[in-house]
Amino acid sequence: MPYLSIALLLVAWLSLWVGSVHVSVPGGLIDFVSGVVSEKAIIVGEIRLPRTLIALFVGAALGMSGAALQGLLRNPLVEPGLVGASQGAALGAAAVFYFGLFAAAGSLAITLAGLIGAFVALLLMLALSGTGRPSLVILAGLAISTIAGAALAVVLNFAPNPYAMQELVFWLLGSVSNRGLDSLYVLAPALLVGGVIILSQRRLLAALGLGEQVAASMGLAVNRGSRLVVLGTAILVGASVSVAGNIGFVGLIVPHLLRPFTKYRPDQLLIPSALAGAILVCSADIFVRLLPYGQELKLGVLTSLLGAPLFIWLVVKESRRWL
Amino acid sequence: MALIATQSLTVDTRLHAVSMQLQRGEVVGLIGPNGAGKSTLLKTLAGLEDYSGEIRIENNLFESYSSSERARMVGLQPQLVDSTWPISVEEVVALGRTPWHDRDEVAIQQAMQMAGITEFSQRTIDHLSGGERARVWLARVLAGQPQALLVDEPVANLDIHYQLSVMNVLKDYAANNNGVIVALHDLSLAARYCDKLCLLKSAECVAQGSPTEVLTESLLHSVYEVEVDVDLNRQPPVVLPR
């Protein structure tokens, strides 16, 4: 954990420093905070700072939600994207783009819709799979993802004009660039509330490793606790998808890589996963910015490119275990 | 005062009007054919099933305990347990402290000692044999220091060495002013280790009392529908299908 915290600070600093223009990071931050209007204050404070913070928060949300879902479903192959939560959130948010739902909620509308979408998707997945049996969870998640994907395709199909569709597609690919600081008003509370809800159930996540009966016999409210974990996950995923679109595989890779360092204990995996998720997404975003100027590679595309091979490796490893 | 007492305990169609008692210092054996209701009875006493009728713990109604209080009094070792994650033996046993919201190292070490697993406490659970694992699951419940210990089929799939070692752990635990209810298929072990037996058939308790009262050839024949040889005077006692 101390190593992760140090790495997080380093990556954050790097993220503020890297860009097409070289400026002094401390100078820019000081000018920005003290309200001095200068070139470095605008570059560091208004362009790089929001981008960095959003990348960190989105990464933390995805990392922790992955760890929580894997613990809850007792399945190391689960991640928010695989169980339909991301697609649900995307569908909810896309519906706002298209239909203008929750107009009264203003800038919160997309987040609200994303959250509801993720929550409904997760509940449907749980209802469909019934138990935490790995094969059923993956199947149910696939079914929900497919339905949400189909509905999303409908929304795209009937997009009012080509520009709206392009905007929607680019947003779905996942990116943390060009989001204002006000996205943080959504992300920060969501990370806090979702994180607290999930952490409140860490004893349940630990005990569930021995099965539902053992957990219940030790006085834990299995059903209520599971629903709370789902709610917490939905808040985290819903908020991050609505701000940054789909950034896949972070929730899968991060807990998986950290698990051996936390003695495979699902309860002790949560906070390290949040830290490492933040580091990963922020690093990936720095990498995207370092690519030669031109058409920007979307952050979500990069994480998928990196994550998919790892997922294949995991599947191969799992299949060998059963041979 | 009984540690656990039930009155007309009924769980949908799986258990019908079972009245039984567990006193401190006692090992009570639940015997009967597959599907007779042994596991259901144990799960109900651990608070995992909805029921009608009455359960009292130390003369207080079951419902008067919060789920944590109940879990501190009554510990359940279900029939099928497995660990999803390859955590260490010590971590598995430490999970048994969940009802107490602490990590009492003394209790954890004691539990591992009782179950005889201290020597491999740092190994991970996926690297143990079936017999070793069975004792780890047992140590997990013991770490919770429940006054009433409920164990479902702890010796199924174990070789005779581990069968005896697990049954001895249960016997010693009960002797320490606790109570143990254990579901068993092996009638010879039931005769050897249990102070009282409760014979279940089709959701009902058809006989209960000392092994000499319950393990009779005629009663066993009527319940299991096979001829059984019973010799309780031998040391150890023998109950075998003919």
Coordinates of C-alpha atoms in Angstrom, one line a residue:
Chain A
M1 CA 0.0 0.0 0.0
P2 CA 2.7 2.6 0.8
Y3 CA 4.4 1.7 -2.6
L4 CA 1.1 2.2 -4.4
S5 CA 0.5 5.6 -2.7
I6 CA 4.0 6.8 -3.7
A7 CA 3.5 5.5 -7.3
L8 CA 0.1 7.3 -7.4
L9 CA 1.7 10.6 -6.5
L10 CA 4.5 10.1 -9.0
V11 CA 2.0 9.3 -11.8
A12 CA -0.2 12.2 -10.9
W13 CA 2.8 14.6 -11.0
L14 CA 3.9 13.1 -14.3
S15 CA 0.4 13.6 -15.7
L16 CA 0.5 17.3 -14.8
W17 CA 3.9 17.6 -16.4
V18 CA 3.5 15.8 -19.6
G19 CA 2.0 17.7 -22.6
S20 CA 2.8 19.5 -25.8
V21 CA 3.9 22.6 -23.9
H22 CA 6.5 22.5 -21.2
V23 CA 5.4 24.4 -18.1
S24 CA 6.4 24.4 -14.4
V25 CA 4.0 22.2 -12.5
P26 CA 4.4 23.8 -9.0
G27 CA 4.3 27.3 -10.5
G28 CA 1.2 26.5 -12.5
L29 CA -0.6 25.0 -9.5
I30 CA 0.3 27.9 -7.2
D31 CA -0.9 30.4 -9.8
F32 CA -4.1 28.4 -10.4
V33 CA -4.9 28.1 -6.7
S34 CA -4.1 31.7 -5.9
G35 CA -6.2 32.9 -8.9
V36 CA -3.4 34.5 -10.9
V37 CA -4.2 34.4 -14.6
S38 CA -1.1 33.1 -16.4
E39 CA -0.4 30.7 -19.2
K40 CA 1.0 28.0 -16.9
A41 CA -2.0 28.4 -14.5
I42 CA -4.4 27.7 -17.4
I43 CA -2.4 24.8 -18.8
V44 CA -1.8 23.1 -15.5
G45 CA -4.9 24.1 -13.6
E46 CA -7.6 24.1 -16.2
I47 CA -6.4 21.5 -18.7
R48 CA -4.1 19.0 -17.1
L49 CA -5.5 19.0 -13.5
P50 CA -9.0 18.1 -14.4
R51 CA -7.8 15.4 -16.8
T52 CA -5.4 14.0 -14.2
L53 CA -8.0 14.0 -11.4
I54 CA -10.6 12.5 -13.6
A55 CA -8.3 9.7 -14.7
L56 CA -7.3 9.0 -11.1
F57 CA -10.9 8.9 -9.9
V58 CA -12.2 6.9 -12.8
G59 CA -9.4 4.4 -12.3
A60 CA -10.0 4.2 -8.6
A61 CA -13.7 3.6 -9.1
L62 CA -13.1 0.9 -11.8
G63 CA -10.4 -0.8 -9.8
M64 CA -12.4 -1.0 -6.6
S65 CA -15.6 -2.0 -8.3
G66 CA -13.8 -4.9 -10.0
A67 CA -12.3 -6.1 -6.7
A68 CA -15.7 -5.8 -5.1
L69 CA -17.5 -7.7 -7.9
Q70 CA -14.9 -10.5 -8.0
G71 CA -15.2 -10.9 -4.2
L72 CA -19.0 -10.8 -4.2
L73 CA -19.4 -13.3 -7.1
R74 CA -16.4 -15.3 -6.0
N75 CA -15.1 -15.3 -9.5
P76 CA -11.7 -13.9 -10.6
L77 CA -12.9 -13.4 -14.2
V78 CA -15.6 -10.9 -13.4
E79 CA -15.3 -7.2 -14.1
P80 CA -17.9 -4.4 -14.5
G81 CA -17.8 -4.7 -18.3
L82 CA -18.2 -8.5 -18.3
V83 CA -21.3 -8.5 -16.1
G84 CA -23.1 -5.9 -18.0
A85 CA -22.7 -2.9 -15.6
S86 CA -20.6 -0.8 -18.0
Q87 CA -23.0 -1.4 -20.9
G88 CA -26.0 -0.7 -18.7
A89 CA -24.4 2.6 -17.6
A90 CA -23.5 3.4 -21.2
L91 CA -27.1 2.7 -22.4
G92 CA -28.5 4.9 -19.6
A93 CA -26.1 7.7 -20.4
A94 CA -26.7 7.4 -24.1
A95 CA -30.4 7.6 -23.6
V96 CA -29.9 11.0 -22.0
F97 CA -27.9 12.2 -25.0
Y98 CA -30.7 11.1 -27.2
F99 CA -33.9 11.5 -25.4
G100 CA -32.9 14.2 -23.0
L101 CA -34.1 12.3 -20.0
F102 CA -33.8 13.8 -16.5
A103 CA -33.5 17.3 -18.1
A104 CA -34.3 18.7 -14.6
A105 CA -31.1 17.2 -13.2
G106 CA -29.0 19.4 -15.5
S107 CA -25.4 18.2 -15.9
L108 CA -26.1 15.4 -13.4
A109 CA -28.6 13.8 -15.8
I110 CA -26.0 11.6 -17.6
T111 CA -24.5 10.4 -14.3
L112 CA -27.9 9.7 -12.9
A113 CA -28.9 7.7 -15.9
G114 CA -25.5 5.9 -16.0
L115 CA -26.0 5.0 -12.4
I116 CA -29.5 3.7 -12.9
G117 CA -28.4 1.8 -16.0
A118 CA -25.5 0.1 -14.1
F119 CA -27.7 -0.8 -11.2
V120 CA -30.5 -2.3 -13.3
A121 CA -28.0 -4.2 -15.3
L122 CA -26.3 -5.7 -12.2
L123 CA -29.7 -6.5 -10.6
L124 CA -30.8 -8.3 -13.8
M125 CA -27.6 -10.2 -13.9
L126 CA -27.9 -11.3 -10.3
A127 CA -31.5 -12.3 -10.9
L128 CA -30.6 -14.3 -14.0
S129 CA -27.6 -16.0 -12.5
G130 CA -29.2 -16.7 -9.2
T131 CA -26.0 -17.8 -7.4
G132 CA -22.4 -16.9 -7.7
R133 CA -21.6 -19.9 -9.8
P134 CA -18.8 -18.7 -12.2
S135 CA -20.2 -20.1 -15.4
L136 CA -23.7 -18.8 -14.8
V137 CA -22.4 -15.3 -13.8
I138 CA -20.5 -15.0 -17.1
L139 CA -23.4 -16.3 -19.1
A140 CA -25.9 -13.9 -17.4
G141 CA -23.5 -11.0 -17.8
L142 CA -23.1 -11.8 -21.4
A143 CA -26.9 -11.9 -21.9
I144 CA -27.3 -8.5 -20.1
S145 CA -24.4 -7.0 -22.1
T146 CA -25.9 -8.2 -25.3
I147 CA -29.3 -6.8 -24.6
A148 CA -27.8 -3.4 -23.5
G149 CA -25.5 -3.5 -26.5
A150 CA -28.5 -4.1 -28.8
A151 CA -30.5 -1.3 -27.2
L152 CA -27.4 1.0 -27.5
A153 CA -27.3 0.1 -31.2
V154 CA -30.9 1.1 -31.6
V155 CA -30.1 4.5 -29.9
L156 CA -27.2 5.0 -32.4
N157 CA -29.3 3.8 -35.3
F158 CA -31.9 6.5 -34.7
A159 CA -29.5 9.2 -33.6
P160 CA -31.0 12.6 -34.7
N161 CA -28.0 13.6 -36.8
P162 CA -24.6 12.2 -37.8
Y163 CA -22.8 14.6 -35.4
A164 CA -24.8 13.4 -32.4
M165 CA -23.9 9.9 -33.4
Q166 CA -20.2 10.6 -33.8
E167 CA -20.2 12.4 -30.4
L168 CA -21.9 9.4 -28.8
V169 CA -19.5 6.9 -30.4
F170 CA -16.4 8.8 -29.4
W171 CA -17.8 9.3 -25.9
L172 CA -18.5 5.5 -25.7
L173 CA -14.9 4.7 -26.7
G174 CA -13.8 6.1 -23.4
S175 CA -11.6 9.1 -22.7
V176 CA -10.8 11.5 -19.9
S177 CA -9.8 14.5 -22.1
N178 CA -11.8 17.7 -22.5
R179 CA -13.9 17.0 -19.3
G180 CA -14.2 20.1 -17.1
L181 CA -13.6 20.2 -13.4
D182 CA -17.3 20.0 -12.8
S183 CA -17.2 16.3 -13.8
L184 CA -15.4 16.0 -10.5
Y185 CA -18.4 17.2 -8.6
V186 CA -20.1 14.0 -9.8
L187 CA -17.1 11.6 -9.6
A188 CA -15.7 12.6 -6.2
P189 CA -19.0 12.1 -4.2
A190 CA -19.7 8.9 -6.2
L191 CA -16.3 7.5 -5.4
L192 CA -16.7 8.4 -1.7
V193 CA -20.3 7.0 -1.3
G194 CA -19.7 3.9 -3.5
G195 CA -16.4 3.2 -1.7
V196 CA -17.8 3.6 1.7
I197 CA -20.8 1.3 0.9
I198 CA -18.4 -1.4 -0.5
L199 CA -15.9 -1.1 2.4
S200 CA -18.8 -1.4 4.9
Q201 CA -19.3 -4.9 3.5
R202 CA -15.7 -6.0 3.5
R203 CA -16.3 -8.6 6.2
L204 CA -19.0 -10.1 4.1
L205 CA -16.7 -10.2 1.0
A206 CA -14.1 -12.0 3.1
A207 CA -16.6 -14.5 4.6
L208 CA -18.3 -15.2 1.2
G209 CA -15.0 -16.8 0.1
L210 CA -16.2 -19.8 2.2
G211 CA -19.7 -19.8 0.7
E212 CA -23.0 -18.2 1.5
Q213 CA -24.0 -20.7 4.2
V214 CA -20.8 -20.1 6.2
A215 CA -21.2 -16.3 5.8
A216 CA -24.8 -16.4 7.0
S217 CA -24.1 -18.8 9.9
M218 CA -21.5 -16.3 11.1
G219 CA -24.2 -13.7 11.6
L220 CA -23.7 -11.7 8.3
A221 CA -26.7 -10.5 6.3
V222 CA -25.8 -12.1 3.0
N223 CA -28.7 -10.9 0.9
R224 CA -28.8 -7.3 2.2
G225 CA -25.0 -7.1 2.1
S226 CA -24.8 -8.4 -1.5
R227 CA -27.3 -5.9 -2.6
L228 CA -25.3 -3.1 -1.0
V229 CA -22.2 -4.2 -2.8
V230 CA -24.1 -4.2 -6.0
L231 CA -25.4 -0.7 -5.2
G232 CA -21.9 0.5 -4.4
T233 CA -20.5 -1.0 -7.6
A234 CA -23.3 0.5 -9.6
I235 CA -22.5 4.0 -8.2
L236 CA -18.8 3.6 -9.0
V237 CA -19.3 2.2 -12.5
G238 CA -22.3 4.4 -13.3
A239 CA -20.4 7.6 -12.4
S240 CA -17.2 6.7 -14.1
V241 CA -18.9 5.5 -17.3
S242 CA -21.0 8.6 -17.5
V243 CA -18.0 10.8 -17.2
A244 CA -15.4 8.9 -19.2
G245 CA -17.3 6.4 -21.3
N246 CA -16.2 2.7 -21.4
I247 CA -12.8 2.1 -20.1
G248 CA -12.6 -1.7 -20.2
F249 CA -10.6 -4.3 -18.4
V250 CA -9.2 -2.1 -15.6
G251 CA -11.6 -3.7 -13.2
L252 CA -10.4 -7.1 -14.3
I253 CA -6.7 -6.7 -14.5
V254 CA -6.0 -4.6 -11.4
P255 CA -7.5 -6.9 -8.7
H256 CA -6.1 -9.9 -10.5
L257 CA -2.5 -8.6 -10.4
L258 CA -2.8 -7.4 -6.8
R259 CA -4.4 -10.5 -5.4
P260 CA -1.2 -12.4 -4.6
F261 CA 0.1 -9.3 -2.7
T262 CA -3.0 -9.2 -0.4
K263 CA -2.8 -12.9 0.5
Y264 CA -5.8 -13.5 -1.8
R265 CA -8.1 -11.8 0.8
P266 CA -11.0 -10.1 -1.0
D267 CA -11.5 -7.6 1.8
Q268 CA -7.9 -6.4 1.8
L269 CA -7.9 -6.1 -2.0
L270 CA -10.4 -3.2 -2.2
I271 CA -8.3 -0.2 -1.4
P272 CA -5.1 -1.4 -3.1
S273 CA -7.2 -2.0 -6.2
A274 CA -8.6 1.5 -6.1
L275 CA -5.0 2.9 -5.9
A276 CA -3.7 0.7 -8.6
G277 CA -6.7 1.4 -10.8
A278 CA -6.0 5.1 -10.5
I279 CA -2.3 4.5 -11.4
L280 CA -3.2 2.4 -14.4
V281 CA -5.8 4.7 -15.9
C282 CA -3.6 7.8 -15.3
S283 CA -0.5 6.1 -16.8
A284 CA -2.5 4.9 -19.8
D285 CA -3.8 8.4 -20.3
I286 CA -0.2 9.8 -20.2
F287 CA 0.7 7.2 -22.8
V288 CA -2.1 8.3 -25.0
R289 CA -1.0 11.9 -24.8
L290 CA 2.6 10.9 -25.7
L291 CA 1.6 9.3 -28.9
P292 CA 2.4 11.4 -32.1
Y293 CA -0.1 14.2 -32.6
G294 CA -3.0 13.4 -34.9
Q295 CA -6.1 11.5 -34.4
E296 CA -6.2 10.7 -30.7
L297 CA -6.1 7.1 -29.6
K298 CA -9.0 6.9 -27.1
L299 CA -8.1 5.8 -23.6
G300 CA -10.8 3.1 -23.5
V301 CA -9.4 1.6 -26.8
L302 CA -5.9 1.4 -25.3
T303 CA -7.1 -0.3 -22.1
S304 CA -9.1 -2.8 -24.2
L305 CA -6.1 -3.5 -26.4
L306 CA -3.9 -4.2 -23.4
G307 CA -6.6 -5.9 -21.4
A308 CA -8.0 -8.3 -23.9
P309 CA -4.8 -10.4 -24.2
L310 CA -4.6 -10.7 -20.5
F311 CA -8.2 -11.8 -20.3
I312 CA -7.5 -14.5 -22.9
W313 CA -4.5 -15.6 -20.8
L314 CA -6.7 -15.8 -17.7
V315 CA -9.3 -17.9 -19.6
V316 CA -6.5 -20.3 -20.7
K317 CA -5.2 -20.5 -17.2
E318 CA -8.6 -21.3 -15.8
S319 CA -9.3 -23.9 -18.5
R320 CA -6.1 -25.7 -17.7
R321 CA -7.2 -25.8 -14.0
W322 CA -10.2 -27.9 -15.0
L323 CA -8.4 -30.3 -17.3
Chain B
M1 CA -31.2 -25.6 31.6
A2 CA -30.7 -26.9 28.0
L3 CA -28.2 -25.1 25.8
I4 CA -30.5 -25.6 22.8
A5 CA -34.1 -26.8 23.0
T6 CA -36.6 -27.0 20.2
Q7 CA -40.3 -27.4 20.4
S8 CA -42.4 -28.6 17.5
L9 CA -39.8 -27.3 15.1
T10 CA -41.1 -27.3 11.5
V11 CA -39.4 -26.1 8.3
D12 CA -41.8 -26.2 5.3
T13 CA -41.9 -29.9 4.2
R14 CA -38.3 -30.7 5.2
L15 CA -38.8 -30.9 9.0
H16 CA -41.9 -31.7 10.9
A17 CA -42.5 -31.1 14.6
V18 CA -39.1 -31.9 15.9
S19 CA -38.5 -31.5 19.6
M20 CA -35.1 -32.1 21.0
Q21 CA -32.5 -30.8 23.5
L22 CA -28.8 -30.3 23.7
Q23 CA -27.3 -30.1 27.2
R24 CA -23.8 -28.7 28.0
G25 CA -21.1 -31.4 27.9
E26 CA -23.1 -33.5 25.5
V27 CA -22.5 -34.7 21.9
V28 CA -25.9 -35.3 20.2
G29 CA -25.8 -37.3 17.0
L30 CA -28.3 -36.8 14.2
I31 CA -28.7 -40.0 12.2
G32 CA -31.1 -41.1 9.5
P33 CA -31.3 -41.7 5.8
N34 CA -30.3 -39.2 3.1
G35 CA -33.0 -36.5 2.9
A36 CA -34.4 -37.2 6.4
G37 CA -33.8 -33.6 7.5
K38 CA -30.5 -33.7 9.3
S39 CA -28.9 -30.8 7.4
T40 CA -32.1 -28.8 7.5
L41 CA -32.3 -29.2 11.3
L42 CA -28.7 -28.0 11.7
K43 CA -29.1 -25.1 9.3
T44 CA -32.3 -24.0 11.1
L45 CA -30.5 -24.0 14.5
A46 CA -27.9 -21.8 12.9
G47 CA -30.5 -19.3 11.8
L48 CA -30.3 -20.1 8.0
E49 CA -33.9 -21.3 7.6
D50 CA -37.3 -19.9 8.3
Y51 CA -39.2 -22.1 10.7
S52 CA -42.3 -22.4 12.8
G53 CA -42.4 -23.8 16.3
E54 CA -39.9 -22.7 18.9
I55 CA -36.1 -22.7 19.4
R56 CA -34.6 -21.6 22.7
I57 CA -30.9 -21.0 23.5
E58 CA -30.3 -21.0 27.2
N59 CA -34.0 -20.7 27.7
N60 CA -34.2 -17.4 25.7
L61 CA -36.2 -17.4 22.5
F62 CA -34.0 -17.7 19.3
E63 CA -35.5 -14.4 18.0
S64 CA -34.4 -12.5 21.0
Y65 CA -30.7 -12.8 19.8
S66 CA -29.3 -10.5 17.2
S67 CA -27.7 -12.4 14.3
S68 CA -24.2 -11.6 15.7
E69 CA -25.1 -12.7 19.2
R70 CA -26.6 -15.9 17.8
A71 CA -23.5 -16.5 15.7
R72 CA -21.4 -16.2 18.8
M73 CA -23.5 -18.8 20.6
V74 CA -24.1 -21.2 17.8
G75 CA -21.4 -22.2 15.2
L76 CA -22.3 -24.2 12.1
Q77 CA -19.9 -26.3 10.0
P78 CA -22.0 -27.0 6.8
Q79 CA -21.6 -30.2 4.9
L80 CA -20.0 -28.8 1.8
V81 CA -17.4 -26.0 2.3
D82 CA -14.8 -24.8 -0.1
S83 CA -12.7 -21.7 -0.3
T84 CA -12.9 -19.7 -3.5
W85 CA -9.6 -18.0 -2.9
P86 CA -6.3 -19.9 -2.1
I87 CA -5.9 -18.1 1.3
S88 CA -3.7 -19.5 4.0
V89 CA -5.0 -21.9 6.7
E90 CA -4.5 -19.3 9.4
E91 CA -6.6 -16.8 7.4
V92 CA -9.4 -19.4 7.0
V93 CA -9.4 -20.0 10.7
A94 CA -9.3 -16.2 11.4
L95 CA -12.5 -15.9 9.4
G96 CA -14.2 -17.8 12.2
R97 CA -13.8 -14.7 14.4
T98 CA -16.3 -12.8 12.1
P99 CA -19.1 -13.0 14.6
W100 CA -16.9 -11.2 17.2
H101 CA -15.7 -8.5 14.8
D102 CA -12.1 -9.1 16.0
R103 CA -9.1 -11.1 15.3
D104 CA -8.3 -12.8 18.6
E105 CA -5.0 -14.5 18.0
V106 CA -5.3 -16.6 21.2
A107 CA -8.6 -18.0 20.0
I108 CA -7.2 -18.6 16.5
Q109 CA -4.1 -20.4 17.8
Q110 CA -6.2 -22.5 20.3
A111 CA -8.6 -23.5 17.5
M112 CA -5.8 -24.6 15.3
Q113 CA -4.2 -26.5 18.1
M114 CA -7.5 -28.3 19.0
A115 CA -7.9 -29.3 15.3
G116 CA -4.2 -30.3 15.1
I117 CA -3.4 -28.0 12.1
T118 CA -0.9 -25.7 13.6
E119 CA 2.0 -27.3 11.7
F120 CA 0.6 -26.3 8.4
S121 CA -1.0 -23.0 9.4
Q122 CA 0.9 -21.1 6.8
R123 CA 0.1 -23.3 3.8
T124 CA -2.6 -22.3 1.5
I125 CA -5.9 -24.2 1.6
D126 CA -5.7 -25.4 -2.0
H127 CA -2.5 -27.4 -1.2
L128 CA -4.1 -29.5 1.5
S129 CA -5.5 -33.0 1.3
G130 CA -9.2 -33.7 2.0
G131 CA -8.5 -34.8 5.5
E132 CA -6.4 -31.8 6.3
R133 CA -9.0 -29.5 4.9
A134 CA -11.8 -31.1 7.0
R135 CA -9.8 -30.2 10.1
V136 CA -9.2 -26.6 8.8
W137 CA -13.0 -26.1 8.3
L138 CA -13.5 -27.4 11.8
A139 CA -10.9 -25.1 13.3
R140 CA -12.7 -22.2 11.5
V141 CA -15.9 -22.9 13.6
L142 CA -13.9 -23.5 16.8
A143 CA -12.2 -20.1 16.5
G144 CA -15.6 -18.5 17.0
Q145 CA -15.8 -20.3 20.4
P146 CA -19.4 -21.2 20.0
Q147 CA -21.1 -22.8 23.0
A148 CA -23.2 -24.9 20.7
L149 CA -21.2 -26.4 17.8
L150 CA -23.3 -27.8 14.9
V151 CA -21.4 -30.0 12.5
D152 CA -22.8 -31.6 9.3
E153 CA -21.2 -34.8 8.1
P154 CA -17.6 -33.9 9.3
V155 CA -16.2 -37.4 8.5
A156 CA -17.7 -38.1 5.1
N157 CA -14.9 -38.8 2.7
L158 CA -12.3 -39.1 5.4
D159 CA -10.1 -42.1 6.1
I160 CA -10.5 -43.9 9.4
H161 CA -7.5 -42.1 11.0
Y162 CA -9.1 -38.6 10.3
Q163 CA -12.5 -39.9 11.2
L164 CA -11.4 -40.7 14.7
S165 CA -9.3 -37.5 15.0
V166 CA -12.2 -35.3 14.0
M167 CA -14.7 -37.1 16.3
N168 CA -12.2 -36.8 19.2
V169 CA -12.0 -33.1 18.6
L170 CA -15.8 -32.8 18.8
K171 CA -15.9 -35.0 22.0
D172 CA -13.2 -32.9 23.7
Y173 CA -14.9 -29.7 22.7
A174 CA -18.2 -30.8 24.2
A175 CA -16.5 -32.0 27.4
N176 CA -15.3 -28.4 27.9
N177 CA -18.8 -27.2 29.0
N178 CA -20.0 -26.8 25.4
G179 CA -22.5 -28.7 23.4
V180 CA -22.1 -30.4 20.0
I181 CA -24.7 -31.6 17.5
V182 CA -23.3 -33.7 14.7
A183 CA -25.0 -35.2 11.7
L184 CA -23.5 -38.7 11.0
H185 CA -24.0 -41.5 8.5
D186 CA -21.6 -43.9 10.2
L187 CA -23.7 -45.5 12.9
S188 CA -20.7 -47.2 14.6
L189 CA -19.1 -43.8 15.1
A190 CA -22.5 -42.4 16.3
A191 CA -22.7 -45.3 18.9
R192 CA -19.1 -44.7 20.0
Y193 CA -19.0 -40.9 20.3
C194 CA -22.5 -39.6 20.9
D195 CA -24.2 -39.3 24.3
K196 CA -27.6 -39.0 22.8
L197 CA -29.0 -39.8 19.3
C198 CA -31.9 -38.4 17.4
L199 CA -33.1 -40.7 14.6
L200 CA -34.7 -38.8 11.7
K201 CA -36.9 -40.2 9.0
S202 CA -38.9 -38.3 6.4
A203 CA -38.6 -35.0 8.2
E204 CA -39.6 -36.4 11.6
C205 CA -37.7 -37.5 14.6
V206 CA -38.8 -41.1 15.1
A207 CA -36.6 -41.9 18.1
Q208 CA -34.3 -40.2 20.5
G209 CA -32.3 -41.1 23.6
S210 CA -29.1 -42.9 24.4
P211 CA -27.4 -45.0 21.8
T212 CA -28.8 -48.2 23.4
E213 CA -32.3 -46.9 23.1
V214 CA -32.1 -45.7 19.6
L215 CA -29.7 -48.2 17.9
T216 CA -31.9 -51.3 18.0
E217 CA -32.1 -53.7 15.1
S218 CA -35.8 -53.4 14.7
L219 CA -35.8 -49.6 14.7
L220 CA -33.0 -49.3 12.3
H221 CA -34.6 -51.8 10.0
S222 CA -37.8 -49.9 10.0
V223 CA -36.0 -46.6 9.1
Y224 CA -33.3 -47.8 6.7
E225 CA -35.1 -50.8 5.3
V226 CA -32.1 -53.0 5.5
E227 CA -31.2 -55.6 8.1
V228 CA -28.6 -54.3 10.6
D229 CA -26.3 -56.0 13.1
V230 CA -26.0 -54.1 16.3
D231 CA -23.4 -55.0 19.0
L232 CA -23.1 -52.1 21.5
N233 CA -21.3 -54.2 24.1
R234 CA -18.2 -54.5 22.0
Q235 CA -15.5 -51.9 22.5
P236 CA -15.8 -50.0 20.3
P237 CA -19.4 -50.6 19.5
V238 CA -20.3 -52.0 16.0
V239 CA -23.4 -51.2 13.9
L240 CA -23.2 -52.7 10.4
P241 CA -25.7 -53.5 7.7
R242 CA -26.0 -57.3 7.3

